PDB file of C-alpha atoms in Angstrom:
ATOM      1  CA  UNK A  30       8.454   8.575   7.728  1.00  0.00           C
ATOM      2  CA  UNK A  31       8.341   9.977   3.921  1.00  0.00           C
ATOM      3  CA  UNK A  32       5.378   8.233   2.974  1.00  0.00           C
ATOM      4  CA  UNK A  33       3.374   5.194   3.003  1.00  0.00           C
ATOM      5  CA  UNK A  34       2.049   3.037  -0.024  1.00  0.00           C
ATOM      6  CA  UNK A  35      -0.396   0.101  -0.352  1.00  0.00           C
ATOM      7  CA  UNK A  36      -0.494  -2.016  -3.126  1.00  0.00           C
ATOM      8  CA  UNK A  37      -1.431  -5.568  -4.456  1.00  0.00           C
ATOM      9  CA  UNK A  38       0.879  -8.063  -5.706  1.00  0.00           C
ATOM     10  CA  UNK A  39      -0.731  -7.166  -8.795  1.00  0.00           C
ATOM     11  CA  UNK A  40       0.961  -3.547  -8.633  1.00  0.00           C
ATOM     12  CA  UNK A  41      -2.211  -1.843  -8.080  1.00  0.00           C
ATOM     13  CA  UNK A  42      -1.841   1.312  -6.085  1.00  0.00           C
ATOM     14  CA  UNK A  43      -4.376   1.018  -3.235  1.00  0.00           C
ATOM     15  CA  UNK A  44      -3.686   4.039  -0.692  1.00  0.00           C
ATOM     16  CA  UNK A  45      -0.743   6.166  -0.674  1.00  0.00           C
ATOM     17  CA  UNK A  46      -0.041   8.698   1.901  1.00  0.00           C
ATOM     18  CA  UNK A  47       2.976  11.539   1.591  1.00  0.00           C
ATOM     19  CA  UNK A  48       4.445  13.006   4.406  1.00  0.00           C
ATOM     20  CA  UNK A  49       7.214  14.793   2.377  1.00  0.00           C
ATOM     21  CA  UNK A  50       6.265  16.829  -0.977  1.00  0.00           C
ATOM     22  CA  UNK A  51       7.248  15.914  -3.944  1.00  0.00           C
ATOM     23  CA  UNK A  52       5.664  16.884  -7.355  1.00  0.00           C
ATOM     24  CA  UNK A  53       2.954  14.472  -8.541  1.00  0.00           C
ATOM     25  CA  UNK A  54       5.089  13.261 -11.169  1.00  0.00           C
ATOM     26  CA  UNK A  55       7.781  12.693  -9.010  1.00  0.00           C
ATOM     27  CA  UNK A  56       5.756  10.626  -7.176  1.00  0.00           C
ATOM     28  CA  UNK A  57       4.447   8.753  -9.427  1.00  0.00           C
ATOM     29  CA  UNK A  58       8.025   7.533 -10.498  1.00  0.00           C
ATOM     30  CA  UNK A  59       8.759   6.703  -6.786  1.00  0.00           C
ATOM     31  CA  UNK A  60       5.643   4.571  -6.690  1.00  0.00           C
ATOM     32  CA  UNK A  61       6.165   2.678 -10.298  1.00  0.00           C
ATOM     33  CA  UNK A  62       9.995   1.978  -9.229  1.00  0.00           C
ATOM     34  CA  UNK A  63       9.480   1.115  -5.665  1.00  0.00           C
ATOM     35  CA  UNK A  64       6.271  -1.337  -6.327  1.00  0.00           C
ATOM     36  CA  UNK A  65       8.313  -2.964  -9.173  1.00  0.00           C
ATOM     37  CA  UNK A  66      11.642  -3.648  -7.272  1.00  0.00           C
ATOM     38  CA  UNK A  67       9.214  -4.869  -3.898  1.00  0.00           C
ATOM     39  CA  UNK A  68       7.103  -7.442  -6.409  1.00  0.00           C
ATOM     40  CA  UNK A  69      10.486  -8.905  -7.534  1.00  0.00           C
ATOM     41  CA  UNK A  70      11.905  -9.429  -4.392  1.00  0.00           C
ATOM     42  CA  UNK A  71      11.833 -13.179  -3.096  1.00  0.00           C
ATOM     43  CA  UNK A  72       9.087 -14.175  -0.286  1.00  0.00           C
ATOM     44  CA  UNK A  73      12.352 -15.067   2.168  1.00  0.00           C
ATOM     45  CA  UNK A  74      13.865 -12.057   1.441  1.00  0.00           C
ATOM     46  CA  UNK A  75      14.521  -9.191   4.173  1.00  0.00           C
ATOM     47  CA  UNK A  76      11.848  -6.799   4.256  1.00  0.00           C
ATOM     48  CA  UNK A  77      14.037  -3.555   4.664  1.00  0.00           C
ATOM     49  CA  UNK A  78      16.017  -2.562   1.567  1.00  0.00           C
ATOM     50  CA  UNK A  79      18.510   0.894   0.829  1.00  0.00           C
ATOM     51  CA  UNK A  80      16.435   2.622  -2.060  1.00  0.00           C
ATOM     52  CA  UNK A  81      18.544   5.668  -3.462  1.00  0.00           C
ATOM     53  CA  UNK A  82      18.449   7.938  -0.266  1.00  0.00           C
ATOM     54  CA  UNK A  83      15.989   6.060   2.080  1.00  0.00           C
ATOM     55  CA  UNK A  84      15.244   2.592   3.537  1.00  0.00           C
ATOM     56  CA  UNK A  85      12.424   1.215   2.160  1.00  0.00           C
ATOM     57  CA  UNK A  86      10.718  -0.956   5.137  1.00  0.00           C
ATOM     58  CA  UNK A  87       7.669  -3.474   3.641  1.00  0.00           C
ATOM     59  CA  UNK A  88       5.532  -6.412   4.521  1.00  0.00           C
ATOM     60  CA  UNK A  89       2.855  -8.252   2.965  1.00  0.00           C
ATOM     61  CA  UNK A  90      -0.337  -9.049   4.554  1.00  0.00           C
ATOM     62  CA  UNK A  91      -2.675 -11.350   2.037  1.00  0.00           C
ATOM     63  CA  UNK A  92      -2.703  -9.468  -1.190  1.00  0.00           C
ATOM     64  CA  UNK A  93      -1.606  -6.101   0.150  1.00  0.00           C
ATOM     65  CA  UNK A  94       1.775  -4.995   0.654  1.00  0.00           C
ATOM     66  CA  UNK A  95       2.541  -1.888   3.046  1.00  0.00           C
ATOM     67  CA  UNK A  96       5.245  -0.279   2.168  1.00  0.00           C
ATOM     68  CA  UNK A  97       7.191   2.879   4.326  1.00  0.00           C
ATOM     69  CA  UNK A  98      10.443   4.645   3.350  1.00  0.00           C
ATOM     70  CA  UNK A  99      12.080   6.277   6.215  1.00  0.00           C
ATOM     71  CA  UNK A 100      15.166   8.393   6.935  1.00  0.00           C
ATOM     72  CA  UNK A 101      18.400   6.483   6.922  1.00  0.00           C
ATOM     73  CA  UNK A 102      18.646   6.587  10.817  1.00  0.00           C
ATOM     74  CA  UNK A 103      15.048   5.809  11.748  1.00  0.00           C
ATOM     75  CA  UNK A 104      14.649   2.186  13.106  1.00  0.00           C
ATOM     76  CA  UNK A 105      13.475  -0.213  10.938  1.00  0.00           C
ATOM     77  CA  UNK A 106      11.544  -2.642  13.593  1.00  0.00           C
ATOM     78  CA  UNK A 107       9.796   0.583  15.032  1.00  0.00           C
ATOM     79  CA  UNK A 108       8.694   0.865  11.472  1.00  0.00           C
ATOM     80  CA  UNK A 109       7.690  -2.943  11.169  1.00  0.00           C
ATOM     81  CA  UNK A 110       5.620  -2.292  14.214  1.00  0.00           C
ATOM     82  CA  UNK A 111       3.446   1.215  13.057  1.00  0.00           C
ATOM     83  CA  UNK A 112       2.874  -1.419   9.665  1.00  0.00           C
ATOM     84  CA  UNK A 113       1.842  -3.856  11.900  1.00  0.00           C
ATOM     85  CA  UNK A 114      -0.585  -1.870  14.123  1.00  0.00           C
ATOM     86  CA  UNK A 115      -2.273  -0.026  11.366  1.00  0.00           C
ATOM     87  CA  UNK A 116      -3.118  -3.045  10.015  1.00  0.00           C
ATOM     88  CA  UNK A 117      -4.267  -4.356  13.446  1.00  0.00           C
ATOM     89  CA  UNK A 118      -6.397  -1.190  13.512  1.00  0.00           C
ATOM     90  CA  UNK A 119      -8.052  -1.919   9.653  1.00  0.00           C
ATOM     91  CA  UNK A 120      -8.608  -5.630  10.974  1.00  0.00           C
ATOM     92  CA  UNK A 121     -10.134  -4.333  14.441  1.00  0.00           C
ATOM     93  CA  UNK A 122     -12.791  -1.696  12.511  1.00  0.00           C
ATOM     94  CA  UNK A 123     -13.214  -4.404   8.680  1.00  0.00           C
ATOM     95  CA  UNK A 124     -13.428  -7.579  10.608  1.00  0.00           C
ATOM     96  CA  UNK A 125     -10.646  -9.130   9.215  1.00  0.00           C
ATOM     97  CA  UNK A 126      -9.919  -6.595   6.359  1.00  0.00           C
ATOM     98  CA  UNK A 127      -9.325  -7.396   2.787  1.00  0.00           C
ATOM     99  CA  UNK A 128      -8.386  -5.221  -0.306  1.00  0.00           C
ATOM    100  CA  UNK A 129     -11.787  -4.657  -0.876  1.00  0.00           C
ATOM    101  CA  UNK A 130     -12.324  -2.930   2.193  1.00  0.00           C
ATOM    102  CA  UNK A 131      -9.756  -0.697   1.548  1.00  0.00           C
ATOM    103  CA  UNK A 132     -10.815  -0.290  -2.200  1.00  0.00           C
ATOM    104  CA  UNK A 133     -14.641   0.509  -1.240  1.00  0.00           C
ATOM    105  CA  UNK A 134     -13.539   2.571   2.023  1.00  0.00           C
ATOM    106  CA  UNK A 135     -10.472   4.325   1.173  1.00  0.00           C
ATOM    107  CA  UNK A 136     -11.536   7.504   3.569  1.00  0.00           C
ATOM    108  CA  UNK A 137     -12.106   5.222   6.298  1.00  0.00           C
ATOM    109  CA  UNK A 138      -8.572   3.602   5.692  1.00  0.00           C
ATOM    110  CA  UNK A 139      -7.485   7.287   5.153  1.00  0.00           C
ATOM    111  CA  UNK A 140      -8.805   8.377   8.659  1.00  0.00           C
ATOM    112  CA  UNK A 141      -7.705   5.414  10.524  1.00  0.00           C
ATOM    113  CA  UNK A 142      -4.116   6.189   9.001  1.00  0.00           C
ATOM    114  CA  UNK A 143      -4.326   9.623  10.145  1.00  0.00           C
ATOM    115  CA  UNK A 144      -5.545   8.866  13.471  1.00  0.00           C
ATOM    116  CA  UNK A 145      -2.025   6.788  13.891  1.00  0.00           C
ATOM    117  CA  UNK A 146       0.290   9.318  12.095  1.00  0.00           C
ATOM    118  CA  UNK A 147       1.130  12.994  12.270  1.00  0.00           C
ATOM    119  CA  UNK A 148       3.418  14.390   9.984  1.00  0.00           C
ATOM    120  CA  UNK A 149       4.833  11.089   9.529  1.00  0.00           C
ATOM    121  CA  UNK A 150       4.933  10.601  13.077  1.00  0.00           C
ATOM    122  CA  UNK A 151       3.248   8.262  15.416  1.00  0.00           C
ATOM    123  CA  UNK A 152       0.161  10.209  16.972  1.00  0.00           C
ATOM    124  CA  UNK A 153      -1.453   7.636  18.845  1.00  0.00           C
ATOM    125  CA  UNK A 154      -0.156   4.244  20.082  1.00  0.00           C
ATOM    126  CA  UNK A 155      -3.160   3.314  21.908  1.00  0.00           C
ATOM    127  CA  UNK A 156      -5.537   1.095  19.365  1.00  0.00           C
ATOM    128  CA  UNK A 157      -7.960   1.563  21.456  1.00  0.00           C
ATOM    129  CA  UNK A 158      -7.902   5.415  21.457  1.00  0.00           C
ATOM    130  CA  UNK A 159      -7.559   5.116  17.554  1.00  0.00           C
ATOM    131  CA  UNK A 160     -10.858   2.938  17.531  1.00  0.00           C
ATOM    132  CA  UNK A 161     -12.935   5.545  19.939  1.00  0.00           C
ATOM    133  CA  UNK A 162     -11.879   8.577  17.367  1.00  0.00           C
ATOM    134  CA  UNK A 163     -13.124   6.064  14.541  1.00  0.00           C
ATOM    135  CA  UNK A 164     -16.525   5.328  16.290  1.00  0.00           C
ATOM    136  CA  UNK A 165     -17.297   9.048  17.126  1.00  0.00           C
ATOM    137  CA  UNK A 166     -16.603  10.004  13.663  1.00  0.00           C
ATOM    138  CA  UNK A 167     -18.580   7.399  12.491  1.00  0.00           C
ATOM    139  CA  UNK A 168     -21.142   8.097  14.858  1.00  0.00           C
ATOM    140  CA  UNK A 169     -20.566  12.074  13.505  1.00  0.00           C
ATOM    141  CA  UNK A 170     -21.277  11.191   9.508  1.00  0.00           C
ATOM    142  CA  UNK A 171     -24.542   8.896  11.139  1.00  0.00           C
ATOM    143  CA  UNK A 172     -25.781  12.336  11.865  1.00  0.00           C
ATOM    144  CA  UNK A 173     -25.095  13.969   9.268  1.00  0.00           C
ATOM    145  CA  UNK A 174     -27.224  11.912   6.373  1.00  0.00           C
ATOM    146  CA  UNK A 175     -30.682  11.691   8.006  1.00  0.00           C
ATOM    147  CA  UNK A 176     -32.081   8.158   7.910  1.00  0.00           C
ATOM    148  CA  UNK A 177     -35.137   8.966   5.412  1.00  0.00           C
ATOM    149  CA  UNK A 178     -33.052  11.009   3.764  1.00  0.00           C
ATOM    150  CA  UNK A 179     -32.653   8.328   0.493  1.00  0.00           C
ATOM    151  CA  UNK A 180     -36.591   6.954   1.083  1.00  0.00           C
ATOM    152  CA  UNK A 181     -37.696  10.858   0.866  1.00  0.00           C
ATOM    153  CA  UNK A 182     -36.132  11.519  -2.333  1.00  0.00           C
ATOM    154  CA  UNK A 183     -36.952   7.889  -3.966  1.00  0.00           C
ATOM    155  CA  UNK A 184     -33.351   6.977  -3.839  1.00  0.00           C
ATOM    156  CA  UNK A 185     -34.468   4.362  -1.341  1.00  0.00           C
TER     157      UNK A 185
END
């Protein structure tokens, strides 16, 4: 995988993770052309499309599309399925997650991403394994900020 956007139907850029480097404004042109041709694509349309030299691989869940370019021999439906299972993973730890969730916790959406994918490779099929690094982490940053720590300094 190249890299993975997520975006509104609105066009707003909500995540975007590169697995291949490109120069920022590079990237940015990638992510203006790529949103725009998705958001003008018909609802009953096919969800994989040819983009210069990749295939672009997309679905929409509520207001968010996920969006993956690949290599022009990696397999679509295998693709479909990572989409699929991250956002299994964001609706496992949000409780049915919105765009707000991923707005207000981008890092968490961040780790939880990373957790599944390596390089732009899958690292870890098991959701449940994903979830247990996501609750000791969690559990890790709980440490971290003491308790009274807000209270103490009349932040509270």
């Amino acid at each position: 995988m190249q890299f993975m956007l997520l975006f509104s139907r609105q066009g707003k850029l909500r995540l975007q993770k590169w697995y291949v480097a490109h120069p920022d404004k590079l990237k940015k042109k990638i992510t203006r052309e790529l949103i725009t041709t998705i958001l003008a694509r018909k609802p009953k349309m096919s969800s994989f499309l040819e983009w210069k030299d990749v295939k672009v691989v997309y679905k929409r869940y509520a207001s968010l599309y996920f969006c993956c370019a690949i290599e022009q021999n990696d397999n679509e439906l295998l693709t479909l399925e990572i989409i699929h299972r991250y956002v299994e993973l964001l609706d496992k730890y949000f409780g049915s997650v919105c765009e707000l969730d991923i707005i207000f916790n981008f890092e968490k959406a961040y780790f939880i991403l990373d957790e599944l994918l390596v390089g732009g490779e899958i690292q870890e099929t098991s959701k449940k394994n994903v979830l247990k690094a996501i609750a000791a982490q969690d559990l890790l940053q709980e440490e971290e900020t003491p308790q009274g720590f807000f209270e103490d300094h009349g932040l509270g």
